[in-house]
């Protein structure tokens, strides 16, 4: 849930939004059970920018995929394994990783986890992000 008056609508057209991420995580946990053990909520959606809060149960996996924009993953809760280019990175709460556009990667939850996915696209080239 967005802070009152801050652009709760995911089709946000304003220039400012503020979120209480711990409250967002708690809200997602109240919606369990999640299909496929994953819950995703788009917090901000613009033609060239998106912020998605993703929560995962232990052992769930986002299979290898690509995003046509530069992305970052910031772990807010738990631990995840982020794999790309034949390397795996175990990330814990407080970790941040960035990835260039169109690079294949996958994510596995090592604990019950939540992370913030941020994607930016150059020149208004918005691409869909699908989360199972």
Coordinates of N, CA and C in Angstrom, one line a residue:
X1 N 0.8 -1.2 0.0 CA 0.0 0.0 0.0 C 0.9 1.2 0.0
X2 N 0.6 2.2 -0.8 CA 1.3 3.4 -0.9 C 0.9 4.3 0.2
X3 N 1.8 5.2 0.6 CA 1.4 6.2 1.6 C 0.4 7.2 1.0
X4 N -0.6 7.5 1.8 CA -1.7 8.3 1.3 C -1.3 9.5 0.4
X5 N -1.9 9.6 -0.7 CA -1.6 10.8 -1.6 C -0.3 10.7 -2.4
X6 N 0.3 9.5 -2.4 CA 1.6 9.4 -3.0 C 1.6 8.6 -4.3
X7 N 0.5 8.3 -4.9 CA 0.5 7.6 -6.2 C 0.3 6.1 -6.1
X8 N -0.7 5.7 -5.3 CA -0.9 4.3 -5.1 C -1.3 3.6 -6.4
X9 N -1.9 4.3 -7.3 CA -2.3 3.7 -8.6 C -1.0 3.3 -9.4
X10 N -0.9 2.0 -9.8 CA 0.3 1.6 -10.5 C 0.5 2.3 -11.8
X11 N -0.5 2.9 -12.4 CA -0.4 3.6 -13.6 C -0.1 5.1 -13.3
X12 N 0.8 5.3 -12.3 CA 1.1 6.6 -11.8 C 1.6 7.5 -12.9
X13 N 1.0 8.7 -12.9 CA 1.5 9.7 -13.8 C 2.1 10.9 -13.1
X14 N 2.1 10.9 -11.8 CA 2.7 12.0 -11.0 C 4.2 11.7 -11.0
X15 N 4.9 12.7 -10.4 CA 6.4 12.6 -10.3 C 6.9 12.1 -9.0
X16 N 6.0 11.7 -8.0 CA 6.4 11.4 -6.7 C 5.6 10.2 -6.2
X17 N 6.2 9.3 -5.5 CA 5.5 8.2 -4.8 C 6.4 7.8 -3.7
X18 N 5.7 7.4 -2.6 CA 6.5 7.0 -1.4 C 5.8 5.7 -0.9
X19 N 6.6 4.7 -0.5 CA 6.0 3.4 -0.1 C 6.7 3.0 1.2
X20 N 5.9 2.4 2.1 CA 6.4 1.7 3.3 C 6.6 0.2 2.9
X21 N 7.9 -0.1 2.6 CA 8.1 -1.4 2.0 C 7.9 -2.5 3.0
X22 N 8.1 -2.3 4.3 CA 7.8 -3.3 5.3 C 6.3 -3.6 5.4
X23 N 5.5 -2.6 5.3 CA 4.1 -2.7 5.2 C 3.6 -3.5 4.0
X24 N 4.3 -3.1 2.8 CA 4.0 -3.8 1.6 C 4.3 -5.3 1.7
X25 N 5.4 -5.7 2.3 CA 5.8 -7.1 2.5 C 4.8 -7.8 3.4
X26 N 4.4 -7.1 4.5 CA 3.4 -7.7 5.4 C 2.1 -7.9 4.7
X27 N 1.6 -6.9 3.9 CA 0.4 -7.1 3.1 C 0.5 -8.3 2.2
X28 N 1.6 -8.5 1.5 CA 1.8 -9.6 0.6 C 1.7 -10.9 1.4
X29 N 2.3 -11.0 2.6 CA 2.3 -12.2 3.4 C 0.8 -12.6 3.8
X30 N 0.0 -11.6 4.0 CA -1.4 -11.9 4.4 C -2.2 -12.5 3.2
X31 N -1.7 -12.4 2.0 CA -2.4 -12.9 0.8 C -2.0 -14.4 0.5
X32 N -1.2 -15.0 1.4 CA -0.8 -16.4 1.2 C -2.1 -17.3 1.3
X33 N -2.1 -18.4 0.6 CA -1.0 -19.0 -0.2 C -0.9 -18.3 -1.6
X34 N 0.3 -18.1 -2.1 CA 0.6 -17.5 -3.4 C 0.6 -18.6 -4.5
X35 N 0.1 -18.2 -5.7 CA 0.2 -19.2 -6.8 C 1.7 -19.4 -7.1
X36 N 2.1 -20.6 -7.2 CA 3.5 -21.0 -7.5 C 4.5 -20.5 -6.5
X37 N 4.0 -20.1 -5.3 CA 4.9 -19.6 -4.2 C 5.5 -18.2 -4.4
X38 N 4.9 -17.5 -5.3 CA 5.5 -16.1 -5.6 C 4.3 -15.1 -5.6
X39 N 4.6 -13.9 -5.1 CA 3.7 -12.8 -5.1 C 4.4 -11.6 -5.6
X40 N 3.9 -10.9 -6.6 CA 4.5 -9.7 -7.2 C 3.5 -8.6 -7.2
X41 N 3.9 -7.4 -6.8 CA 3.1 -6.2 -6.8 C 3.9 -5.1 -7.5
X42 N 3.3 -4.5 -8.5 CA 3.9 -3.4 -9.2 C 3.6 -2.2 -8.3
X43 N 4.7 -1.5 -7.9 CA 4.6 -0.3 -7.1 C 4.5 0.9 -7.9
X44 N 5.3 1.0 -8.9 CA 5.4 2.1 -9.8 C 5.6 1.6 -11.2
X45 N 4.8 2.2 -12.1 CA 4.8 1.8 -13.5 C 4.8 3.1 -14.4
X46 N 5.8 3.3 -15.1 CA 6.0 4.4 -16.1 C 6.4 3.8 -17.4
X47 N 6.3 4.6 -18.5 CA 6.7 4.1 -19.8 C 8.2 3.6 -19.8
X48 N 9.0 4.2 -19.0 CA 10.5 3.9 -19.1 C 11.0 3.4 -17.7
X49 N 10.1 3.0 -16.8 CA 10.6 2.7 -15.4 C 9.5 1.9 -14.7
X50 N 10.0 0.9 -14.0 CA 9.1 0.1 -13.2 C 9.7 -0.4 -11.9
X51 N 9.0 -0.4 -10.8 CA 9.4 -0.9 -9.5 C 8.4 -2.0 -9.1
X52 N 8.9 -3.2 -8.8 CA 8.1 -4.4 -8.5 C 8.6 -5.0 -7.2
X53 N 7.7 -5.2 -6.2 CA 8.0 -5.9 -5.0 C 7.7 -7.4 -5.2
X54 N 8.7 -8.2 -5.1 CA 8.5 -9.7 -5.3 C 8.8 -10.4 -4.0
X55 N 7.8 -11.2 -3.6 CA 8.0 -12.1 -2.4 C 7.9 -13.5 -2.9
X56 N 8.8 -14.3 -2.3 CA 8.9 -15.7 -2.7 C 9.0 -16.6 -1.5
X57 N 8.3 -17.8 -1.5 CA 8.5 -18.8 -0.5 C 9.8 -19.5 -0.7
X58 N 10.3 -20.1 0.4 CA 11.5 -20.9 0.3 C 11.5 -21.9 -0.8
X59 N 12.5 -22.0 -1.6 CA 12.7 -23.0 -2.6 C 12.0 -22.7 -3.9
X60 N 11.3 -21.6 -4.0 CA 10.6 -21.2 -5.3 C 11.7 -20.6 -6.2
X61 N 11.4 -20.6 -7.5 CA 12.3 -20.2 -8.5 C 11.6 -19.4 -9.6
X62 N 12.3 -18.3 -10.0 CA 11.9 -17.6 -11.3 C 12.9 -18.2 -12.3
X63 N 12.3 -19.0 -13.2 CA 13.2 -19.6 -14.2 C 13.9 -18.6 -15.1
X64 N 14.9 -19.0 -15.8 CA 15.7 -18.1 -16.6 C 14.8 -17.3 -17.5
X65 N 15.1 -16.0 -17.5 CA 14.4 -15.0 -18.3 C 15.3 -13.8 -18.6
X66 N 14.8 -12.9 -19.4 CA 15.5 -11.7 -19.8 C 14.6 -10.5 -19.6
X67 N 15.1 -9.4 -19.4 CA 14.4 -8.1 -19.3 C 15.1 -7.1 -20.3
X68 N 14.4 -6.5 -21.1 CA 15.0 -5.6 -22.1 C 15.2 -4.2 -21.5
X69 N 15.7 -4.2 -20.3 CA 16.1 -2.9 -19.7 C 17.1 -3.2 -18.6
X70 N 17.8 -2.2 -18.2 CA 18.7 -2.3 -17.1 C 17.9 -2.5 -15.8
X71 N 18.4 -3.5 -15.0 CA 17.6 -3.8 -13.8 C 18.5 -3.9 -12.5
X72 N 17.8 -3.8 -11.4 CA 18.5 -4.0 -10.1 C 17.6 -4.8 -9.2
X73 N 18.2 -5.6 -8.3 CA 17.5 -6.4 -7.3 C 18.1 -6.0 -6.0
X74 N 17.2 -5.5 -5.1 CA 17.6 -5.2 -3.7 C 16.8 -6.1 -2.8
X75 N 17.6 -7.0 -2.0 CA 16.9 -7.9 -1.1 C 16.5 -7.2 0.2
X76 N 15.2 -7.3 0.5 CA 14.6 -6.6 1.6 C 14.4 -7.6 2.8
X77 N 14.3 -8.9 2.5 CA 14.0 -9.9 3.5 C 14.6 -11.2 3.0
X78 N 15.2 -12.0 3.8 CA 15.6 -13.4 3.5 C 16.9 -13.4 2.7
X79 N 17.0 -14.5 1.9 CA 18.1 -14.8 1.0 C 17.7 -15.3 -0.3
X80 N 18.3 -14.9 -1.4 CA 18.0 -15.4 -2.7 C 19.4 -15.8 -3.4
X81 N 19.2 -16.6 -4.4 CA 20.4 -16.9 -5.2 C 20.1 -16.4 -6.6
X82 N 20.9 -15.5 -7.1 CA 20.7 -14.8 -8.4 C 21.8 -15.4 -9.3
X83 N 21.4 -16.0 -10.4 CA 22.3 -16.6 -11.3 C 22.3 -16.0 -12.7
X84 N 23.5 -15.7 -13.2 CA 23.6 -15.2 -14.5 C 25.0 -15.5 -15.1
X85 N 25.1 -15.7 -16.3 CA 26.4 -15.9 -17.0 C 27.2 -17.0 -16.4
X86 N 26.6 -18.1 -15.9 CA 27.3 -19.2 -15.3 C 27.8 -19.0 -13.9
X87 N 27.4 -17.9 -13.3 CA 27.8 -17.6 -11.9 C 26.6 -17.5 -11.1
X88 N 26.7 -17.8 -9.8 CA 25.6 -17.7 -8.9 C 26.0 -16.8 -7.7
X89 N 25.1 -15.9 -7.3 CA 25.4 -14.9 -6.2 C 24.4 -15.1 -5.1
X90 N 24.8 -15.5 -3.9 CA 23.9 -15.6 -2.8 C 23.8 -14.2 -2.2
X91 N 22.6 -13.7 -2.2 CA 22.3 -12.3 -1.7 C 21.4 -12.4 -0.5
X92 N 21.7 -11.6 0.5 CA 21.0 -11.6 1.7 C 20.4 -10.2 1.9
X93 N 19.5 -10.1 3.0 CA 18.9 -8.8 3.3 C 20.0 -7.7 3.2
X94 N 19.6 -6.6 2.5 CA 20.5 -5.5 2.4 C 21.4 -5.5 1.1
X95 N 21.5 -6.6 0.4 CA 22.3 -6.8 -0.8 C 21.6 -6.1 -2.0
X96 N 22.4 -5.6 -2.9 CA 21.9 -5.1 -4.1 C 22.8 -5.6 -5.3
X97 N 22.1 -5.9 -6.4 CA 22.8 -6.4 -7.6 C 22.2 -5.7 -8.8
X98 N 23.0 -5.4 -9.8 CA 22.5 -4.7 -11.0 C 22.9 -5.6 -12.2
X99 N 22.1 -5.4 -13.3 CA 22.3 -6.3 -14.5 C 21.9 -5.4 -15.7
X100 N 22.7 -5.5 -16.7 CA 22.5 -4.9 -18.0 C 21.3 -5.5 -18.7
X101 N 20.8 -4.8 -19.7 CA 19.7 -5.2 -20.4 C 19.9 -6.5 -21.2
X102 N 18.8 -7.3 -21.3 CA 18.8 -8.5 -22.1 C 19.7 -9.6 -21.7
X103 N 20.2 -9.6 -20.5 CA 21.1 -10.7 -20.0 C 20.2 -11.7 -19.3
X104 N 20.4 -13.0 -19.7 CA 19.6 -14.1 -19.1 C 20.0 -14.2 -17.6
X105 N 19.0 -14.5 -16.8 CA 19.2 -14.6 -15.3 C 18.1 -15.4 -14.7
X106 N 18.3 -16.0 -13.5 CA 17.2 -16.6 -12.8 C 17.4 -16.3 -11.3
X107 N 16.3 -16.5 -10.6 CA 16.3 -16.2 -9.1 C 15.7 -17.4 -8.4
X108 N 16.4 -17.8 -7.3 CA 15.9 -18.9 -6.4 C 15.8 -18.3 -5.0
X109 N 14.7 -18.6 -4.3 CA 14.6 -18.2 -2.9 C 15.2 -19.2 -2.0
X110 N 16.2 -18.8 -1.2 CA 16.9 -19.7 -0.3 C 16.1 -19.8 1.1
X111 N 15.5 -18.7 1.4 CA 14.6 -18.5 2.6 C 13.3 -17.8 2.1
X112 N 12.3 -17.7 2.9 CA 11.2 -16.8 2.6 C 11.8 -15.5 2.4
X113 N 11.6 -14.9 1.2 CA 12.3 -13.7 0.8 C 11.4 -12.6 0.2
X114 N 11.9 -11.4 0.2 CA 11.2 -10.3 -0.6 C 12.3 -9.5 -1.1
X115 N 12.1 -9.0 -2.4 CA 13.1 -8.1 -3.0 C 12.4 -7.1 -3.9
X116 N 13.1 -6.0 -4.1 CA 12.6 -4.9 -4.9 C 13.3 -5.0 -6.3
X117 N 12.5 -5.2 -7.3 CA 13.1 -5.3 -8.7 C 12.8 -3.9 -9.3
X118 N 13.8 -3.3 -9.8 CA 13.7 -2.0 -10.5 C 14.2 -2.2 -11.9
X119 N 13.4 -1.7 -12.9 CA 13.8 -1.8 -14.3 C 13.7 -0.4 -15.0
X120 N 14.7 -0.1 -15.8 CA 14.5 1.1 -16.6 C 14.8 0.8 -18.0
X121 N 14.0 1.4 -18.9 CA 14.2 1.2 -20.3 C 14.6 2.5 -21.0
X122 N 15.5 2.4 -22.0 CA 15.9 3.6 -22.6 C 14.8 4.1 -23.6
X123 N 14.7 5.4 -23.7 CA 13.8 6.0 -24.7 C 12.4 5.5 -24.8
X124 N 11.7 5.4 -23.7 CA 10.3 5.0 -23.6 C 10.0 3.6 -24.2
X125 N 11.0 2.7 -24.2 CA 10.8 1.4 -24.7 C 10.3 0.5 -23.5
X126 N 9.1 0.5 -23.2 CA 8.6 -0.3 -22.1 C 8.4 -1.8 -22.5
X127 N 8.9 -2.7 -21.7 CA 8.8 -4.1 -22.0 C 8.1 -4.8 -20.8
X128 N 7.2 -5.7 -21.1 CA 6.5 -6.4 -20.0 C 7.4 -7.3 -19.2
X129 N 7.2 -7.4 -17.9 CA 7.9 -8.3 -17.0 C 6.9 -9.3 -16.6
X130 N 7.1 -10.6 -16.8 CA 6.2 -11.6 -16.4 C 6.8 -12.4 -15.2
X131 N 6.0 -12.5 -14.2 CA 6.4 -13.2 -13.0 C 5.4 -14.3 -12.8
X132 N 5.8 -15.6 -12.8 CA 4.8 -16.7 -12.7 C 4.0 -16.6 -11.4

